[in-house]
Amino acid sequence: MTAQVVPPDRQVTPVRQPSSLAAARLEKTVSAGAVRHNLAVLRAAAGGRGIMPVLKGDAYGLGAPAVAGLLVGAGVQALAVDTVAEGAALREHGVGVPILVMDVDVADNAEACARYRLMPAVAGLEQVARHSAVARRRGEPVTVWLRTNVGFNRFGPREERDVDTVLDALHRARAAVRVAGVFAHLSSSARDAEETAEQAAAFRARVSRARAVLGRRLAVSLAATHGLLHPAALDGTDWVRPGIGLYGLMVPDSRDLPGWAGSALARLRPAVTVRARVLDLVTVTRPEGLGYDRSAALAPGRRLATVAIGFSRGVTGHAPAFTGLLRGRSCPMVGRPGMDCAQFDVTEVPQARPGDWMTLIGREWDGTGPERSAGDVAAELDLTLYELLAALRMPVRLEDGADTPVAPP
Ligand SMILES: *Cc1c(COP(=O)(O)O)cnc(C)c1O
């Protein structure tokens, strides 16, 4: 018999799900209306090419199944992820469109890749061998994309002669392995037009060789979000693979690229907000410091809000520039965050109350107030925009923006 820890009449009847209990303190929201608008903007910038949204890292920490549902509902015909596990999770959530697994995964996952009807990237001989073995074992061909390396240098050979060896292997394995397309990742499209043009030219040469060996019908994809700012990265391609642009975000430096002027991407709209509740207010009465080891010194008279975001949610270390918006004012974080809360100096906000929402990313007052952009926050925490989105782990709510007007492309 199992031990009865809580007597039956004392057991708590759950009234709210644990996830909604967490969301009452802290939440990340994604505006569905803004994502649909951004998809329209990306389509306009892609000039008739297909859009294959990239939902890696749980859609940049925004919830891949929900974002996939939204995008497929908006007419997207293919998706991309980094890993077999991510693709399998989308299939388990009923996503039926073709899914490209862009990174090379471990050989152990090749069988599941086929079972979930995912399209793996093959970059080298090892992957050709592993996917053709799976196809033979299953008695069913596997569809792959060739990932070719034009300078990102993370997967696959860099030199032409080695690429030719891979093409030969794919040609020999053609009964088992069907190559649907060829793609590459640009290394510097957020910052460097010249290098991007060079990599795009190298890519076009690779595509011609691939077509000479494998046939003319190969689909072609090079640009991600920032690639849309480079005509050379779009030339001769069929698919664009945007990720971060779907959420209205771009690397700030990309605004200095020659392609920025007149680009449709100027119309992208931020889609993400992060807010956390004020839990308590503390007035400093002694010059003794606060937190572990009383290491953060603060003068008596200052008023602090203890807010429900800590390092378990991605706000780590000592970031004295990190601030939150409370009742229209910018309030700096003081000291180091704890596991589930951090403190902000709200001396200038005498009306602050427990239960108030502090805005960490986005606009206050349902979008009408002052704004803290994701770019500001990334700079304050010394993270890239990509790192910031994925680092902030908390309940995510997809706000149904069906009534938000979508700007014509
Ligand atoms: C992440 C990634 C993308 C999407 O990049 P964004 O800059 O977020 O648009 C596209 N292709 C590959 C191979 C990637 O790894």
Short mmCIF file of C-alpha atoms and ligand atoms in Angstrom, two decimals:
data_model
loop_
_atom_site.label_atom_id
_atom_site.label_comp_id
_atom_site.label_asym_id
_atom_site.label_seq_id
_atom_site.Cartn_x
_atom_site.Cartn_y
_atom_site.Cartn_z
CA MET A 1 0.00 0.00 0.00
CA THR A 2 1.29 3.48 -0.79
CA ALA A 3 1.65 5.89 2.07
CA GLN A 4 -1.08 8.47 2.33
CA VAL A 5 0.80 11.75 2.56
CA VAL A 6 -2.18 14.08 2.62
CA PRO A 7 -5.46 12.80 4.11
CA PRO A 8 -8.18 12.65 1.39
CA ASP A 9 -10.33 15.32 3.02
CA ARG A 10 -7.37 17.69 3.15
CA GLN A 11 -6.40 17.34 -0.51
CA VAL A 12 -6.45 20.60 -2.41
CA THR A 13 -8.89 20.86 -5.27
CA PRO A 14 -6.96 22.52 -8.08
CA VAL A 15 -8.65 25.72 -9.17
CA ARG A 16 -6.10 26.95 -11.70
CA GLN A 17 -3.48 25.15 -13.75
CA PRO A 18 0.11 25.60 -12.56
CA SER A 19 0.89 27.29 -15.88
CA SER A 20 -1.76 29.96 -15.33
CA LEU A 21 -0.50 30.43 -11.77
CA ALA A 22 2.92 31.17 -13.25
CA ALA A 23 1.43 33.45 -15.92
CA ALA A 24 -0.30 35.54 -13.27
CA ARG A 25 3.20 36.68 -12.20
CA LEU A 26 5.10 36.87 -15.42
CA GLU A 27 4.34 36.53 -19.10
CA LYS A 28 5.66 36.84 -22.59
CA THR A 29 3.05 37.64 -25.23
CA VAL A 30 3.22 37.34 -28.98
CA SER A 31 0.76 39.39 -31.00
CA ALA A 32 -0.78 37.18 -33.67
CA GLY A 33 -1.83 40.30 -35.60
CA ALA A 34 1.75 41.59 -35.63
CA VAL A 35 3.12 38.20 -36.76
CA ARG A 36 0.58 38.08 -39.63
CA HIS A 37 1.50 41.64 -40.58
CA ASN A 38 5.23 40.75 -40.50
CA LEU A 39 4.62 37.67 -42.64
CA ALA A 40 2.93 39.93 -45.22
CA VAL A 41 5.90 42.34 -45.08
CA LEU A 42 8.40 39.47 -45.51
CA ARG A 43 6.37 38.14 -48.45
CA ALA A 44 6.47 41.57 -50.07
CA ALA A 45 10.25 41.75 -49.56
CA ALA A 46 10.65 38.21 -50.92
CA GLY A 47 8.96 39.19 -54.20
CA GLY A 48 7.03 36.02 -54.94
CA ARG A 49 9.51 33.54 -53.45
CA GLY A 50 8.16 30.99 -50.98
CA ILE A 51 8.45 31.75 -47.26
CA MET A 52 9.77 28.91 -45.09
CA PRO A 53 9.60 30.27 -41.52
CA VAL A 54 12.29 29.04 -39.14
CA LEU A 55 10.84 27.85 -35.82
CA LYS A 56 14.05 26.65 -34.17
CA GLY A 57 14.62 27.08 -30.43
CA ASP A 58 10.87 26.66 -29.77
CA ALA A 59 10.21 29.49 -32.25
CA TYR A 60 12.85 31.69 -30.59
CA GLY A 61 11.29 30.95 -27.20
CA LEU A 62 7.80 31.97 -28.32
CA GLY A 63 6.18 28.54 -28.55
CA ALA A 64 6.72 26.64 -31.81
CA PRO A 65 3.38 24.73 -31.96
CA ALA A 66 1.27 27.88 -31.51
CA VAL A 67 3.38 29.95 -33.91
CA ALA A 68 3.33 27.11 -36.48
CA GLY A 69 -0.47 26.92 -36.26
CA LEU A 70 -0.72 30.66 -36.82
CA LEU A 71 1.66 30.62 -39.80
CA VAL A 72 0.12 27.60 -41.50
CA GLY A 73 -3.26 29.29 -41.00
CA ALA A 74 -1.81 32.32 -42.79
CA GLY A 75 -0.88 30.18 -45.80
CA VAL A 76 2.73 29.20 -45.11
CA GLN A 77 3.57 26.02 -47.06
CA ALA A 78 6.79 24.81 -45.40
CA LEU A 79 8.63 25.26 -42.12
CA ALA A 80 12.22 24.83 -40.94
CA VAL A 81 13.70 23.79 -37.58
CA ASP A 82 17.19 22.96 -36.29
CA THR A 83 16.66 19.46 -34.91
CA VAL A 84 14.73 16.26 -35.50
CA ALA A 85 13.22 16.61 -32.00
CA GLU A 86 11.81 20.03 -32.92
CA GLY A 87 10.33 18.72 -36.17
CA ALA A 88 8.86 15.67 -34.41
CA ALA A 89 7.24 17.91 -31.79
CA LEU A 90 5.55 19.94 -34.54
CA ARG A 91 4.26 16.73 -36.18
CA GLU A 92 2.93 15.57 -32.78
CA HIS A 93 1.00 18.86 -32.67
CA GLY A 94 -0.58 18.07 -36.01
CA VAL A 95 1.57 20.24 -38.29
CA GLY A 96 1.42 18.60 -41.72
CA VAL A 97 3.40 20.90 -44.06
CA PRO A 98 6.92 19.89 -45.20
CA ILE A 99 9.52 20.54 -42.48
CA LEU A 100 13.23 21.04 -43.21
CA VAL A 101 15.70 20.10 -40.45
CA MET A 102 18.43 22.63 -41.23
CA ASP A 103 21.22 21.46 -38.93
CA VAL A 104 22.88 18.09 -39.19
CA ASP A 105 21.53 15.92 -36.36
CA VAL A 106 23.10 12.85 -34.75
CA ALA A 107 22.88 9.54 -36.64
CA ASP A 108 20.73 8.07 -33.84
CA ASN A 109 17.86 10.35 -34.95
CA ALA A 110 17.90 9.50 -38.66
CA GLU A 111 15.24 6.80 -38.32
CA ALA A 112 12.85 9.13 -36.43
CA CYS A 113 13.53 11.81 -39.02
CA ALA A 114 12.10 9.50 -41.69
CA ARG A 115 9.25 8.28 -39.50
CA TYR A 116 8.08 11.85 -38.87
CA ARG A 117 8.45 12.69 -42.60
CA LEU A 118 11.00 15.43 -41.94
CA MET A 119 13.48 16.57 -44.59
CA PRO A 120 17.00 16.39 -43.16
CA ALA A 121 19.90 18.52 -44.32
CA VAL A 122 22.74 16.51 -45.77
CA ALA A 123 26.04 18.35 -45.87
CA GLY A 124 28.59 15.54 -46.14
CA LEU A 125 29.18 11.91 -47.05
CA GLU A 126 28.34 10.61 -43.59
CA GLN A 127 24.82 11.98 -43.79
CA VAL A 128 24.25 10.66 -47.32
CA ALA A 129 25.22 7.18 -46.08
CA ARG A 130 23.04 7.35 -42.97
CA HIS A 131 19.87 8.56 -44.71
CA SER A 132 20.20 6.11 -47.60
CA ALA A 133 20.64 3.27 -45.08
CA VAL A 134 17.43 4.36 -43.32
CA ALA A 135 15.59 4.59 -46.65
CA ARG A 136 16.68 1.07 -47.65
CA ARG A 137 15.74 -0.32 -44.26
CA ARG A 138 12.29 1.26 -44.51
CA GLY A 139 11.84 0.44 -48.19
CA GLU A 140 10.87 4.06 -48.84
CA PRO A 141 12.97 6.94 -50.21
CA VAL A 142 13.95 9.82 -47.91
CA THR A 143 13.65 13.40 -49.13
CA VAL A 144 16.59 15.63 -48.14
CA TRP A 145 17.98 19.11 -48.82
CA LEU A 146 21.65 19.57 -49.61
CA ARG A 147 23.20 22.05 -47.18
CA THR A 148 26.21 23.62 -48.78
CA ASN A 149 28.87 25.63 -46.97
CA VAL A 150 29.78 29.00 -48.49
CA GLY A 151 31.47 30.44 -45.39
CA PHE A 152 29.28 29.86 -42.34
CA ASN A 153 31.56 26.88 -41.67
CA ARG A 154 29.34 24.98 -39.29
CA PHE A 155 28.34 22.01 -41.43
CA GLY A 156 29.72 20.44 -44.57
CA PRO A 157 32.85 20.80 -46.67
CA ARG A 158 34.04 24.21 -47.83
CA GLU A 159 36.07 23.16 -50.90
CA GLU A 160 34.62 22.50 -54.36
CA ARG A 161 36.27 19.11 -54.84
CA ASP A 162 34.78 17.85 -51.56
CA VAL A 163 31.36 19.16 -52.54
CA ASP A 164 31.67 17.26 -55.84
CA THR A 165 32.30 14.06 -53.86
CA VAL A 166 29.07 14.66 -51.90
CA LEU A 167 27.16 15.33 -55.15
CA ASP A 168 28.51 12.08 -56.62
CA ALA A 169 27.41 10.15 -53.53
CA LEU A 170 23.93 11.71 -53.73
CA HIS A 171 23.75 10.80 -57.40
CA ARG A 172 24.68 7.18 -56.64
CA ALA A 173 22.15 7.02 -53.77
CA ARG A 174 19.37 8.57 -55.88
CA ALA A 175 17.02 5.55 -55.62
CA ALA A 176 16.97 5.95 -51.82
CA VAL A 177 17.66 9.65 -51.30
CA ARG A 178 15.70 12.31 -53.20
CA VAL A 179 17.24 15.77 -53.10
CA ALA A 180 14.42 18.36 -53.00
CA GLY A 181 16.61 21.43 -52.78
CA VAL A 182 19.88 23.08 -51.99
CA PHE A 183 20.46 25.76 -49.36
CA ALA A 184 23.21 27.55 -47.48
CA HIS A 185 23.42 29.97 -44.56
CA LEU A 186 25.02 33.39 -44.99
CA SER A 187 27.48 34.41 -42.29
CA SER A 188 27.26 38.21 -42.42
CA SER A 189 23.99 39.29 -44.04
CA ALA A 190 23.08 41.52 -41.05
CA ARG A 191 26.23 43.61 -41.49
CA ASP A 192 28.25 43.13 -44.64
CA ALA A 193 26.93 43.62 -48.18
CA GLU A 194 30.21 42.84 -49.92
CA GLU A 195 30.87 39.57 -48.14
CA THR A 196 27.23 38.58 -48.62
CA ALA A 197 27.52 39.21 -52.37
CA GLU A 198 30.66 37.03 -52.49
CA GLN A 199 28.96 34.21 -50.60
CA ALA A 200 25.87 34.52 -52.82
CA ALA A 201 28.07 34.19 -55.92
CA ALA A 202 29.79 31.12 -54.46
CA PHE A 203 26.37 29.70 -53.66
CA ARG A 204 25.11 30.21 -57.24
CA ALA A 205 28.15 28.29 -58.51
CA ARG A 206 27.33 25.44 -56.09
CA VAL A 207 23.72 25.41 -57.25
CA SER A 208 24.78 25.06 -60.91
CA ARG A 209 27.05 22.12 -60.06
CA ALA A 210 24.31 20.50 -57.98
CA ARG A 211 21.83 20.92 -60.84
CA ALA A 212 24.31 19.52 -63.35
CA VAL A 213 24.62 16.33 -61.28
CA LEU A 214 21.19 16.00 -59.66
CA GLY A 215 18.85 17.64 -62.17
CA ARG A 216 17.31 21.01 -62.92
CA ARG A 217 14.34 20.69 -60.57
CA LEU A 218 16.22 21.36 -57.33
CA ALA A 219 14.63 24.12 -55.22
CA VAL A 220 17.02 26.83 -54.01
CA SER A 221 17.15 28.84 -50.76
CA LEU A 222 19.75 31.22 -49.38
CA ALA A 223 18.33 34.28 -47.57
CA ALA A 224 17.12 34.43 -43.96
CA THR A 225 15.59 37.67 -42.60
CA HIS A 226 18.61 39.91 -43.23
CA GLY A 227 19.32 38.22 -46.56
CA LEU A 228 16.17 40.00 -47.78
CA LEU A 229 18.22 43.22 -47.75
CA HIS A 230 20.61 41.85 -50.41
CA PRO A 231 19.43 41.45 -54.03
CA ALA A 232 22.39 39.07 -54.59
CA ALA A 233 21.09 36.74 -51.87
CA LEU A 234 17.69 36.49 -53.54
CA ASP A 235 18.85 36.15 -57.13
CA GLY A 236 17.98 32.72 -58.53
CA THR A 237 16.36 31.46 -55.32
CA ASP A 238 12.87 30.04 -54.70
CA TRP A 239 12.57 30.09 -50.90
CA VAL A 240 13.44 32.54 -48.11
CA ARG A 241 13.89 31.28 -44.52
CA PRO A 242 13.03 34.10 -42.10
CA GLY A 243 13.05 33.61 -38.34
CA ILE A 244 13.48 36.72 -36.25
CA GLY A 245 11.80 39.01 -38.79
CA LEU A 246 8.48 37.29 -38.09
CA TYR A 247 8.56 38.96 -34.69
CA GLY A 248 9.38 42.36 -36.17
CA LEU A 249 13.00 42.31 -35.04
CA MET A 250 16.21 42.95 -36.96
CA VAL A 251 19.83 43.42 -35.93
CA PRO A 252 20.17 47.22 -35.50
CA ASP A 253 23.34 47.41 -37.67
CA SER A 254 21.36 46.09 -40.65
CA ARG A 255 19.76 49.53 -41.02
CA ASP A 256 23.12 50.76 -42.30
CA LEU A 257 23.14 48.27 -45.20
CA PRO A 258 22.58 49.74 -48.69
CA GLY A 259 19.54 47.47 -49.12
CA TRP A 260 17.74 49.01 -46.14
CA ALA A 261 16.67 52.20 -47.93
CA GLY A 262 13.26 51.57 -49.45
CA SER A 263 13.07 48.01 -48.14
CA ALA A 264 9.66 46.66 -47.14
CA LEU A 265 11.35 45.45 -43.93
CA ALA A 266 11.14 48.99 -42.53
CA ARG A 267 7.45 48.19 -41.95
CA LEU A 268 8.05 45.25 -39.62
CA ARG A 269 6.22 45.61 -36.31
CA PRO A 270 7.47 44.34 -32.91
CA ALA A 271 5.33 41.39 -31.82
CA VAL A 272 6.76 40.45 -28.40
CA THR A 273 6.11 41.87 -24.95
CA VAL A 274 7.46 40.72 -21.59
CA ARG A 275 5.82 41.83 -18.35
CA ALA A 276 6.23 40.88 -14.69
CA ARG A 277 4.24 41.76 -11.57
CA VAL A 278 5.39 43.80 -8.61
CA LEU A 279 5.32 41.40 -5.63
CA ASP A 280 6.24 43.72 -2.79
CA LEU A 281 7.65 47.17 -2.06
CA VAL A 282 10.51 47.73 0.34
CA THR A 283 11.76 51.06 1.63
CA VAL A 284 15.45 51.15 2.51
CA THR A 285 15.86 52.39 6.12
CA ARG A 286 19.44 51.36 6.90
CA PRO A 287 22.69 51.63 4.97
CA GLU A 288 23.22 47.87 5.13
CA GLY A 289 22.91 46.74 1.52
CA LEU A 290 20.46 44.20 0.14
CA GLY A 291 20.31 40.64 -1.11
CA TYR A 292 22.93 37.91 -0.59
CA ASP A 293 25.91 39.24 1.34
CA ARG A 294 24.12 42.60 1.35
CA SER A 295 26.31 43.32 -1.62
CA ALA A 296 24.11 45.95 -3.29
CA ALA A 297 24.46 49.24 -1.43
CA LEU A 298 21.51 51.63 -1.50
CA ALA A 299 20.94 54.84 0.43
CA PRO A 300 18.18 54.96 3.04
CA GLY A 301 15.04 56.52 1.62
CA ARG A 302 15.13 54.60 -1.68
CA ARG A 303 12.06 52.52 -2.49
CA LEU A 304 12.42 49.18 -4.21
CA ALA A 305 9.92 47.03 -6.05
CA THR A 306 10.56 43.30 -5.88
CA VAL A 307 9.43 42.06 -9.30
CA ALA A 308 8.62 38.52 -10.47
CA ILE A 309 11.48 37.94 -12.91
CA GLY A 310 14.77 36.29 -11.93
CA PHE A 311 17.66 34.28 -13.26
CA SER A 312 15.56 31.12 -13.69
CA ARG A 313 13.68 33.21 -16.28
CA GLY A 314 16.80 34.40 -18.06
CA VAL A 315 17.70 37.65 -16.29
CA THR A 316 21.16 36.75 -15.07
CA GLY A 317 24.16 38.39 -13.50
CA HIS A 318 24.85 41.97 -12.71
CA ALA A 319 23.24 44.20 -15.32
CA PRO A 320 23.11 47.68 -13.79
CA ALA A 321 21.75 49.12 -17.05
CA PHE A 322 18.72 46.81 -17.05
CA THR A 323 15.48 48.70 -16.45
CA GLY A 324 11.75 48.14 -16.45
CA LEU A 325 8.86 50.52 -17.12
CA LEU A 326 6.44 51.13 -14.28
CA ARG A 327 3.62 53.64 -14.57
CA GLY A 328 5.39 55.43 -17.38
CA ARG A 329 8.81 55.65 -15.73
CA SER A 330 12.03 53.84 -16.37
CA CYS A 331 13.22 52.04 -13.21
CA PRO A 332 16.76 50.57 -12.98
CA MET A 333 17.40 47.11 -11.57
CA VAL A 334 19.48 47.10 -8.40
CA GLY A 335 21.72 44.28 -7.21
CA ARG A 336 21.72 40.81 -8.70
CA PRO A 337 18.51 39.01 -9.53
CA GLY A 338 17.39 36.03 -7.42
CA MET A 339 15.93 32.78 -8.78
CA ASP A 340 12.40 34.18 -9.24
CA CYS A 341 12.58 37.90 -8.54
CA ALA A 342 14.69 40.99 -9.02
CA GLN A 343 14.57 44.45 -7.47
CA PHE A 344 14.05 47.75 -9.22
CA ASP A 345 14.45 51.25 -7.83
CA VAL A 346 10.96 52.79 -7.95
CA THR A 347 11.68 55.79 -5.72
CA GLU A 348 10.42 58.05 -8.52
CA VAL A 349 7.13 56.14 -8.76
CA PRO A 350 5.35 56.81 -5.44
CA GLN A 351 2.08 55.35 -6.79
CA ALA A 352 3.66 51.90 -7.33
CA ARG A 353 1.57 49.10 -5.78
CA PRO A 354 1.96 45.33 -5.36
CA GLY A 355 0.26 43.69 -8.31
CA ASP A 356 1.30 46.37 -10.83
CA TRP A 357 2.69 45.02 -14.11
CA MET A 358 6.20 46.13 -14.95
CA THR A 359 6.97 46.16 -18.69
CA LEU A 360 10.39 44.71 -19.54
CA ILE A 361 9.90 44.55 -23.33
CA GLY A 362 7.17 46.31 -25.30
CA ARG A 363 4.84 49.23 -24.76
CA GLU A 364 3.07 50.02 -21.52
CA TRP A 365 -0.68 50.44 -21.24
CA ASP A 366 -1.72 47.97 -23.91
CA GLY A 367 0.50 49.47 -26.52
CA THR A 368 -0.19 53.17 -26.05
CA GLY A 369 2.48 54.08 -23.49
CA PRO A 370 6.27 54.40 -23.50
CA GLU A 371 8.24 51.56 -25.04
CA ARG A 372 11.25 49.43 -24.20
CA SER A 373 12.35 47.72 -27.38
CA ALA A 374 13.84 44.22 -27.46
CA GLY A 375 16.95 45.90 -28.90
CA ASP A 376 17.30 48.15 -25.81
CA VAL A 377 16.95 45.18 -23.49
CA ALA A 378 19.40 43.01 -25.45
CA ALA A 379 21.97 45.80 -25.24
CA GLU A 380 21.39 46.24 -21.49
CA LEU A 381 21.87 42.53 -20.84
CA ASP A 382 24.75 42.27 -23.33
CA LEU A 383 22.94 39.67 -25.45
CA THR A 384 22.08 39.45 -29.13
CA LEU A 385 18.38 39.77 -29.97
CA TYR A 386 18.34 36.04 -30.73
CA GLU A 387 19.91 35.15 -27.38
CA LEU A 388 17.52 37.47 -25.55
CA LEU A 389 14.36 35.95 -27.04
CA ALA A 390 15.45 32.41 -26.29
CA ALA A 391 16.89 33.23 -22.84
CA LEU A 392 13.67 34.68 -21.42
CA ARG A 393 11.86 31.52 -20.29
CA MET A 394 8.34 32.08 -19.02
CA PRO A 395 4.73 31.35 -19.92
CA VAL A 396 3.95 32.54 -23.46
CA ARG A 397 0.55 33.75 -24.57
CA LEU A 398 -0.35 34.12 -28.23
CA GLU A 399 -2.63 37.15 -28.26
CA ASP A 400 -5.28 36.69 -30.84
CA GLY A 401 -4.93 39.73 -32.99
CA ALA A 402 -7.57 38.68 -35.52
CA ASP A 403 -9.02 42.19 -35.28
CA THR A 404 -5.64 43.92 -35.70
CA PRO A 405 -5.59 45.45 -39.17
CA VAL A 406 -2.96 43.90 -41.42
CA ALA A 407 -1.22 46.47 -43.59
CA PRO A 408 -1.36 45.69 -47.30
CA PRO A 409 2.00 44.38 -48.53
C1 LIG B 1 18.31 30.66 -37.84
C2 LIG B 1 18.40 30.35 -39.27
C3 LIG B 1 17.57 31.02 -40.18
C4 LIG B 1 16.68 32.17 -39.78
O1 LIG B 1 17.47 33.28 -39.42
P1 LIG B 1 16.85 34.70 -39.01
O2 LIG B 1 18.04 35.58 -38.93
O3 LIG B 1 16.22 34.50 -37.68
O4 LIG B 1 15.87 35.09 -40.03
C5 LIG B 1 17.62 30.62 -41.50
N1 LIG B 1 18.44 29.62 -41.91
C6 LIG B 1 19.26 28.97 -41.06
C7 LIG B 1 20.12 27.88 -41.57
C8 LIG B 1 19.27 29.30 -39.71
O5 LIG B 1 20.07 28.66 -38.87
#
